[in-house]
Each structure stands twice: as C-alpha cells, then as structure tokens.
CSV table of C-alpha atoms and ligand atoms in Angstrom, one decimal:
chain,number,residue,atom,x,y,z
F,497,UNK,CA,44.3,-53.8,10.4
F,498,UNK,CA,41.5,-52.4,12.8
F,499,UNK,CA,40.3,-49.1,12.1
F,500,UNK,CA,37.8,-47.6,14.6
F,501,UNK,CA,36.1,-44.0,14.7
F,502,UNK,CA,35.2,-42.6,18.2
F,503,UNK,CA,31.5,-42.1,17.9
F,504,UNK,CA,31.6,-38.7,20.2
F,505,UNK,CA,34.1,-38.0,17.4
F,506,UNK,CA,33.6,-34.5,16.0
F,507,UNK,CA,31.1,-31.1,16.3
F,508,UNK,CA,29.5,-30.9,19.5
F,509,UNK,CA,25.9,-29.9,20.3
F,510,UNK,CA,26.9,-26.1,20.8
F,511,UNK,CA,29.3,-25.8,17.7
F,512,UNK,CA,26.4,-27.8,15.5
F,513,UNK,CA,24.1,-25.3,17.0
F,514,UNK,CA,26.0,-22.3,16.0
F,515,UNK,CA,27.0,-23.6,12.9
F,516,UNK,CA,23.6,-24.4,12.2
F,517,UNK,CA,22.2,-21.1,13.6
F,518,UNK,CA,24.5,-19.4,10.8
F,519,UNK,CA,23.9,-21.8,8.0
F,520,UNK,CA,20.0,-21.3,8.1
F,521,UNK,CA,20.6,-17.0,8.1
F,522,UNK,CA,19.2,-15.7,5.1
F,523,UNK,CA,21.4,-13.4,3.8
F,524,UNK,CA,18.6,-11.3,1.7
F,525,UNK,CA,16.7,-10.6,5.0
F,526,UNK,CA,19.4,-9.4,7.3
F,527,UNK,CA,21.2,-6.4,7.9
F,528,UNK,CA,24.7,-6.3,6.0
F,529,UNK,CA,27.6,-6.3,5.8
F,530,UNK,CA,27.3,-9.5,8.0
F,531,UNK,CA,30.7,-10.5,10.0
F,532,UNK,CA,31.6,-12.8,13.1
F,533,UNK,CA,34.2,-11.8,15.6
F,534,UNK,CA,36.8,-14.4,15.6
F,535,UNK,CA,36.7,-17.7,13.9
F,536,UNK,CA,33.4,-19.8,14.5
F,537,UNK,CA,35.8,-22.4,15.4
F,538,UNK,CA,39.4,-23.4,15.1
F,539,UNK,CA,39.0,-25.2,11.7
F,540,UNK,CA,39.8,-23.8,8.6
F,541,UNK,CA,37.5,-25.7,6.3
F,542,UNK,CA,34.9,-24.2,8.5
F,543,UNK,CA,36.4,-20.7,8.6
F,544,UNK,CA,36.4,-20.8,4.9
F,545,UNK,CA,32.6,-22.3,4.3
F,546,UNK,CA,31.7,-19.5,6.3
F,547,UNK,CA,33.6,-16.8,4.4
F,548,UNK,CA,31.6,-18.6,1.0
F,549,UNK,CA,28.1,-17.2,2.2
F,550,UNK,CA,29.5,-13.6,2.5
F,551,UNK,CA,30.6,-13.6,6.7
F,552,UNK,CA,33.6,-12.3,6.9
F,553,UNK,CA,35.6,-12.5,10.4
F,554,UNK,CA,36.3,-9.5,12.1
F,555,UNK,CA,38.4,-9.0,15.6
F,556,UNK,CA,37.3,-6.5,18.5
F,557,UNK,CA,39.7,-3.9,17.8
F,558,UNK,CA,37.9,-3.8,13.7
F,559,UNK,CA,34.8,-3.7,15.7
F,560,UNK,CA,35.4,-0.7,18.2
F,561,UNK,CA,36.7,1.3,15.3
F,562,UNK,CA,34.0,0.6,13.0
F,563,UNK,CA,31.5,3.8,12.0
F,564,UNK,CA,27.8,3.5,12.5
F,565,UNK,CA,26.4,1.9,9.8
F,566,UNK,CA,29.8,0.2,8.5
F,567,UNK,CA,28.6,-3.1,10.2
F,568,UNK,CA,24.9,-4.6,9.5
F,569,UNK,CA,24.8,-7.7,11.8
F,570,UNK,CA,27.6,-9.2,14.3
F,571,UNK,CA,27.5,-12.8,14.7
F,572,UNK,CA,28.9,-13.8,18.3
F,573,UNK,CA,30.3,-17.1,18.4
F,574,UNK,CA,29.6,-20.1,20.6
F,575,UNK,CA,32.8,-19.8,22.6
F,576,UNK,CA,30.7,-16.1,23.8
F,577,UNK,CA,31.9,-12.7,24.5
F,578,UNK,CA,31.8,-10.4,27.7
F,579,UNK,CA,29.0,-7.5,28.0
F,580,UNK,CA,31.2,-4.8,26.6
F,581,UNK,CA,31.1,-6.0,23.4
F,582,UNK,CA,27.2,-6.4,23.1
F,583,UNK,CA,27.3,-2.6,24.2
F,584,UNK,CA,29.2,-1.2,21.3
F,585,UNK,CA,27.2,-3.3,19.0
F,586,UNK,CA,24.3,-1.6,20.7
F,587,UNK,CA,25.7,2.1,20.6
F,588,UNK,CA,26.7,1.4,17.2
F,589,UNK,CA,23.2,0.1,16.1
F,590,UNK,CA,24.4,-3.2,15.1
F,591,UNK,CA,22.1,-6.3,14.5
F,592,UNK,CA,23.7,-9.6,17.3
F,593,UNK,CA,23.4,-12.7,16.3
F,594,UNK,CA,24.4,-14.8,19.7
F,595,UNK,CA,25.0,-18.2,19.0
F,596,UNK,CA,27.1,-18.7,22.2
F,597,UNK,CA,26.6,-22.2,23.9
F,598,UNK,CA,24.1,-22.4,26.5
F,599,UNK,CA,26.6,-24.4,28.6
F,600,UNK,CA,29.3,-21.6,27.7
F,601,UNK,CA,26.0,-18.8,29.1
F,602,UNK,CA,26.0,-20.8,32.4
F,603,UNK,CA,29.4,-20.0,33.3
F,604,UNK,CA,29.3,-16.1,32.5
F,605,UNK,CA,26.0,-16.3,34.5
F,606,UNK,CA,28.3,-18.0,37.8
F,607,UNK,CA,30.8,-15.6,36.9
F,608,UNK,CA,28.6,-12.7,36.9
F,609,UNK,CA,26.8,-13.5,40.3
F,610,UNK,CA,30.0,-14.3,42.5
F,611,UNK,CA,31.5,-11.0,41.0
F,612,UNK,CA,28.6,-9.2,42.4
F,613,UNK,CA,28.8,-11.6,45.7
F,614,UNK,CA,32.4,-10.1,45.9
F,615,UNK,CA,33.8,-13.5,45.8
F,616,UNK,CA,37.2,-14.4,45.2
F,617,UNK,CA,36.9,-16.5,41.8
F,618,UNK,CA,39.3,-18.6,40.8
F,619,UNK,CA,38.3,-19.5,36.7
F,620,UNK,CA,40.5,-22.6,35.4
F,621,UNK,CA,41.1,-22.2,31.7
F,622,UNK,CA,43.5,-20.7,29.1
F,623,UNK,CA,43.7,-17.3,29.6
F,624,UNK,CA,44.2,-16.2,26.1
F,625,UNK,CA,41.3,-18.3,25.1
F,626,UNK,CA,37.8,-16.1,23.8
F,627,UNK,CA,36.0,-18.4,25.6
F,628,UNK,CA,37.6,-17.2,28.9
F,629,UNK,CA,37.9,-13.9,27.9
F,630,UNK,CA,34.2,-13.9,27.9
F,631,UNK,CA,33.6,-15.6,31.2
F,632,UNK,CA,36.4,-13.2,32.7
F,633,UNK,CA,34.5,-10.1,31.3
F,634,UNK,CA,31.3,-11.4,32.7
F,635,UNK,CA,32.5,-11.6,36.3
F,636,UNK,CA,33.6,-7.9,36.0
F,637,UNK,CA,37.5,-9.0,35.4
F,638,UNK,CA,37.4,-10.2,39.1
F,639,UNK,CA,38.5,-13.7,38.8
F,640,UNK,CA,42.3,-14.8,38.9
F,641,UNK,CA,42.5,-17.2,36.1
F,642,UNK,CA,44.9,-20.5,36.6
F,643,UNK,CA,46.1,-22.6,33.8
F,644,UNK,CA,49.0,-24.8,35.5
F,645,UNK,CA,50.0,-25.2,38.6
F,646,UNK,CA,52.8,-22.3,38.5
F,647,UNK,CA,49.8,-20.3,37.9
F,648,UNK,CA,47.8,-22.2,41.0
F,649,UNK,CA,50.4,-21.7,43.4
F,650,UNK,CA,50.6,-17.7,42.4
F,651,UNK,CA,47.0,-17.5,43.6
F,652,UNK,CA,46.2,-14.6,46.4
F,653,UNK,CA,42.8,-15.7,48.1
F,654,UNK,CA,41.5,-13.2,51.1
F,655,UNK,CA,41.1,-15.2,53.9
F,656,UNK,CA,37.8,-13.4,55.2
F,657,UNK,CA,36.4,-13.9,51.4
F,658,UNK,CA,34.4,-16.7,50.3
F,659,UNK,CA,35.5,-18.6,47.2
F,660,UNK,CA,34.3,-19.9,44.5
F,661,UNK,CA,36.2,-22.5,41.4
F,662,UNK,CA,34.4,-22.1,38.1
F,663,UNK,CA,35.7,-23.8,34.5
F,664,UNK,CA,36.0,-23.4,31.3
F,665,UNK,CA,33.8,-25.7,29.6
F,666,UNK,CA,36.6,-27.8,27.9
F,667,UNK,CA,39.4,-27.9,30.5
F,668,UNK,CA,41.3,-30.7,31.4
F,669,UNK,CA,39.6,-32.6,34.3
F,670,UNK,CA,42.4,-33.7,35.9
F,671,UNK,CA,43.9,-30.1,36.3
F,672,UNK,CA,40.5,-29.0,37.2
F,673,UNK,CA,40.4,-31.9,40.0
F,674,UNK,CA,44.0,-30.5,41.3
F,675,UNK,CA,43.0,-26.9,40.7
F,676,UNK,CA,39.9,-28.0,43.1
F,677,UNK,CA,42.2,-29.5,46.1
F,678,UNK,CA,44.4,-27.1,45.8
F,679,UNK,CA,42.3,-24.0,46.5
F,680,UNK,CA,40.6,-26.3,49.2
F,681,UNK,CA,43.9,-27.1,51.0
F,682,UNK,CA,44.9,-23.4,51.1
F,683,UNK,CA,41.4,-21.7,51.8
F,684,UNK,CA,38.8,-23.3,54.3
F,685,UNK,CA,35.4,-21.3,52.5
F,686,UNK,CA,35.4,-22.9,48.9
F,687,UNK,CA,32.7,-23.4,46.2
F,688,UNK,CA,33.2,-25.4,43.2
F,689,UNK,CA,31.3,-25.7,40.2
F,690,UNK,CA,32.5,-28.0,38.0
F,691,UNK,CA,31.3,-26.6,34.7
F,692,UNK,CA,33.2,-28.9,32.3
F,693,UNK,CA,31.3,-29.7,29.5
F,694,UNK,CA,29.8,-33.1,29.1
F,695,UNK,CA,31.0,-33.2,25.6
F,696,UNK,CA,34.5,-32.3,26.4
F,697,UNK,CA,34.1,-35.2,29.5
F,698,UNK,CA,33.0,-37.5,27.0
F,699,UNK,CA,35.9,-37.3,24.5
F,700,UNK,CA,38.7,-37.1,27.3
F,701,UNK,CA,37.1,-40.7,29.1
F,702,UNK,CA,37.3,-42.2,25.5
F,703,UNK,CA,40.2,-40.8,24.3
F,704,UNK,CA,42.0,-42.5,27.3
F,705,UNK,CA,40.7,-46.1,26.8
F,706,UNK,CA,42.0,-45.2,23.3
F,707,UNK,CA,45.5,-44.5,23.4
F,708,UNK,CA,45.2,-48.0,25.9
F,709,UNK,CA,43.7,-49.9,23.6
F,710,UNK,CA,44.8,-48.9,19.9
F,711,UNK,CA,48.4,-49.2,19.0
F,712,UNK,CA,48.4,-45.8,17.0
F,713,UNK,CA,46.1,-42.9,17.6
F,714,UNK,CA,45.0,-40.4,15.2
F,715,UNK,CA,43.3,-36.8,16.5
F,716,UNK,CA,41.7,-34.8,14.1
F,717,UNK,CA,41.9,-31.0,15.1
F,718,UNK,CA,43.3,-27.3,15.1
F,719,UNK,CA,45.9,-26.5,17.5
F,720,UNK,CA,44.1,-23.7,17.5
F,721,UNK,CA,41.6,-25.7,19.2
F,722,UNK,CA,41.8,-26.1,22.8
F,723,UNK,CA,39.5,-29.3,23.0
F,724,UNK,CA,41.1,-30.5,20.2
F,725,UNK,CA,44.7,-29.9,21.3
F,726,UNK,CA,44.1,-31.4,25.1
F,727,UNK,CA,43.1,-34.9,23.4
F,728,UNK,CA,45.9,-35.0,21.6
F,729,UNK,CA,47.9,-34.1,24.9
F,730,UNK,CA,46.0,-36.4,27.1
F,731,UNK,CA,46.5,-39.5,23.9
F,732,UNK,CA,50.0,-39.0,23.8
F,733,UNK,CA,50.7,-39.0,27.1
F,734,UNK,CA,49.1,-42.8,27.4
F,735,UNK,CA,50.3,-43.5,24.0
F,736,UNK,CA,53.5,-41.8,21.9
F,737,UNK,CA,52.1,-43.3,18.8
F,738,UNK,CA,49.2,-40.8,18.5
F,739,UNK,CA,49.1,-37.8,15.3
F,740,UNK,CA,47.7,-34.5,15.7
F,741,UNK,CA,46.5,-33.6,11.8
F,742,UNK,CA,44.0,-30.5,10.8
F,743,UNK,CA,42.9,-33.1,8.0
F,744,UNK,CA,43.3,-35.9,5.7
F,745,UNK,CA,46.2,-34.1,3.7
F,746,UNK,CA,48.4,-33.6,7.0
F,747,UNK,CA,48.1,-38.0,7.0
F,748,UNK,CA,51.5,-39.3,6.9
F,749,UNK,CA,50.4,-43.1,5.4
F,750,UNK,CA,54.0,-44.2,5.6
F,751,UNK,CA,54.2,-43.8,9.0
F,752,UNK,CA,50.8,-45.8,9.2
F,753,UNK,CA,51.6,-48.5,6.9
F,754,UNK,CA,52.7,-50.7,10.2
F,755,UNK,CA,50.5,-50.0,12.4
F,756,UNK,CA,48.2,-53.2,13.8
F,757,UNK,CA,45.3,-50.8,14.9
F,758,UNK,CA,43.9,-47.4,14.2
F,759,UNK,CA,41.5,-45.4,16.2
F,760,UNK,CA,40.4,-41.9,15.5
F,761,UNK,CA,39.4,-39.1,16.9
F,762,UNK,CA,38.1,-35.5,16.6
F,763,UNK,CA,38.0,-32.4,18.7
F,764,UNK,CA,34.7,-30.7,19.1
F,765,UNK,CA,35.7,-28.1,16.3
F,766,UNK,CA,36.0,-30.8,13.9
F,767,UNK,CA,33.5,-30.9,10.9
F,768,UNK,CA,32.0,-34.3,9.7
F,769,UNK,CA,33.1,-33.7,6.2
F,770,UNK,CA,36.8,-33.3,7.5
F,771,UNK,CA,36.4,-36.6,9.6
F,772,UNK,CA,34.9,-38.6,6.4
F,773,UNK,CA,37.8,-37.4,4.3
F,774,UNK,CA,40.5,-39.0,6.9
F,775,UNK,CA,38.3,-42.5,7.2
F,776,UNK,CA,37.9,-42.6,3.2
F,777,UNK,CA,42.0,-42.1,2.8
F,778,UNK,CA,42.4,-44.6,6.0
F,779,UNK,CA,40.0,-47.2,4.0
F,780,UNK,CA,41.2,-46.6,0.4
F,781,UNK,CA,45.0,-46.7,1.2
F,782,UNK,CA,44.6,-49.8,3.5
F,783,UNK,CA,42.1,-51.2,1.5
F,784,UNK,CA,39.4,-52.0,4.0
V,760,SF4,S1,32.3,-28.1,24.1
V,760,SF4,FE1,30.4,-28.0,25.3
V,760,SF4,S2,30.3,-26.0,26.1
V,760,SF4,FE2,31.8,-25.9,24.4
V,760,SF4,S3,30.5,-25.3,22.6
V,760,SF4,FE3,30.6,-27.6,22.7
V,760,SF4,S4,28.7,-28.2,23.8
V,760,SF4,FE4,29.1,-26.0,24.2
C-alpha cells in the first residue's frame, strides 16, 4: 500500500508564527494573569499545550466585564480582532500581545480604507468566523458578508457606489471566483481583491490532485477549523473515500485495511506532532 503525506501538510506560516510568538513569552517577565481570546486555533492538542504554560482562553464578553487589573496581558490570535477590542484592552490597561497574521492585517487594512471610501464591500467568508468578525469590525461593520450563493443573491449594492470584493484568507476559491462574477454581472463599478491566502491556495490545488489520484483520502483537522473543514469538503466531493479525523485516535484502521493508496492531509491548524502520530499508526499498523 502507498502512503503519501502532502508536504504543505499542516501549520502555516501565520499559525507557526503565532504559535511561536507565544511559545518564546516568558512568563516571569510579563504582566499576569496571561489569557488569549478564543482558541489559538481549532485544535485541541494545541488548545491544551497552551493552557500548560498558564494561558488560559478567555471570550470577549469575559473580557468587557473584566476589572482593571483582573487581566495582565491579552494575547490576540492570528485569525485578528476588530479595533474595539484593542480599545478596551487599552482603557482597561492591559498588556496586547498581537500575533495576528500579516496576510489576515492586509485585509482589515482593505476593509478599513473602502469603509472610509464609502464603498459598498462585499467580504466573502463565514460569518461567524473570528477571522471575519475582525475584518468586518475593521471596515466599520459596512460590508455585507456572503457565504453561499443564497447569501450572494440577497446582496443590495447602490448603483451610484463603487464596489469593492475582499476575502477571507482561507475561503474556498471557487466560491470566491463565483462570488467575483456574480457582483460583476449585477454591478458595472467593481474592485476585487483576491486576498486568499497562498497557504490556503496551496492545500486546496493539492488536495484536488489528491482525492484524483489516491483511492482513499485522509484530512487531519478540527471542524472547528474552517481551512481544515473546506479540504475535507473539496476531497470528498472528488473522492467519497476521504476521512475527516481531529487525530490518530479518531483512525478507523478497519475501514483502511483495503485501501490500495493513502494520502494525507492537514488543515493549516494542524500541529506536526498530531500529523506524526497519524503517519506512525498508518506505518505501524500497515507495516511499512
Ligand atoms: S492561512 Fe494564511 S492568512 Fe491564515 S493564518 Fe495561515 S498564513 Fe495567515
């Protein structure tokens, strides 16, 4: 049996960034209590490595209700946060630690100057996702945000306004492609930035020769995690023979034992450590 790991498999440059940002904090030196609003990312082995080193996860509604001096240092995670949120950390006197992508920093910063442009925006992404959420906030809570086409053909653009298509960084590129005609069939003054991430572009080109070529797919990820879940969308679509597991122990080997070929995959959320521990029970069971 072949067994073959995607080699843009796994953490992308922001998360490793962030992840790294947070590992090297030295815990005597800064302001405490330390906590991080939301989950670093959608992985619980993370979530809990985190937690080891004394970070404990806070949401926004802890965080407005939190006294001066209750909260030493907020750590802001790479998926970013809207401007509101750095000003109560301000009034409150609280240390920010932003680890938000730079790629996830270039959309706020396109959201933020055709908000001021009084453009109509039209921001394609999940709208319950933080990274979003974020983007939204920076743009002043101006854009209409579209995640399917029910949501595309809802959209009210002024005629006499300009437009202008932003992304989140780890949308689907074919909905973002259809999101793009669409607002250019209905509206004649459009802009579009396409503001997909490279590492999200990466993983959903390889995961399609994937499902293609391997008889069975496996994608390592949350479904809390949106790049995660879209490859795992996008695979078994192509191929109904792909698994969605959070890690090794979620492997189903009976349901392998048949399989001719194996190729695996992990959203950008996706630790190496997780990864390893799905190619060593891969290896050992089939003995490679
Ligand atoms: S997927 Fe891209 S934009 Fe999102 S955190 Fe990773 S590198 Fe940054």
């Amino acid at each position: 049996m072949e067994i073959y790991l995607s080699p843009t498999a796994g953490f992308c440059d922001g998360v490793k960034r962030a992840y790294e940002m947070i590992e090297s904090l030295d815990m005597k030196t800064i302001a405490t209590p330390v906590r991080i609003l939301g989950n670093l990312v959608h992985n619980p082995d993370v979530v809990k490595k985190i937690e080891e080193n004394g970070i404990v996860k806070i949401s926004l509604e802890e965080l407005s209700k939190a006294e001066k001096g209750e909260i030493g240092t907020l750590i802001i995670t790479a998926h970013g946060i809207g401007p509101d949120v750095f000003e109560i950390a301000r009034k409150k006197k609280i240390t920010v630690i932003d680890t938000t992508c730079p790629r996830v920093i270039k959309v706020q910063r396109l959201a933020q100057v055709f908000a001021v442009r009084d453009y109509e925006i039209v921001l394609v992404g999940d709208k319950l996702h933080n990274e979003v959420e974020g983007i939204h906030a920076w743009g002043n809570r101006k854009a209409q945000i579209v995640s399917d086409r029910s949501e595309l053909e809802k959209l009210k653009l002024a005629p006499d306004k300009k437009v202008a298509v932003i992304s989140q960084t780890t949308q689907n590129e074919e909905f973002f492609r259809e999101a793009c005609a669409y607002v250019g069939h209905i509206h004649p003054q459009v802009e579009i930035f396409s503001t997909i991430c490279h590492a999200t572009h990466d993983r959903q080109t390889e995961i399609k020769k994937l499902a293609e070529k391997f008889e069975t797919v496996i994608v390592i990820g949350s479904p809390m995690s949106a790049n995660s879940t879209r490859l795992y969308e996008i695979s078994q679509a192509l191929n109904p023979r792909t698994f969605f597991v959070e890690n090794a122990s979620e492997i189903k080997l009976a349901e392998l034992k048949d399989a001719k070929s194996i190729a695996v995959m992990a959203g950008a959320s996706t630790p190496s450590w997780v990864i390893q521990e799905v190619m060593d029970l891969l290896f050992s069971d089939f003995k490679l």
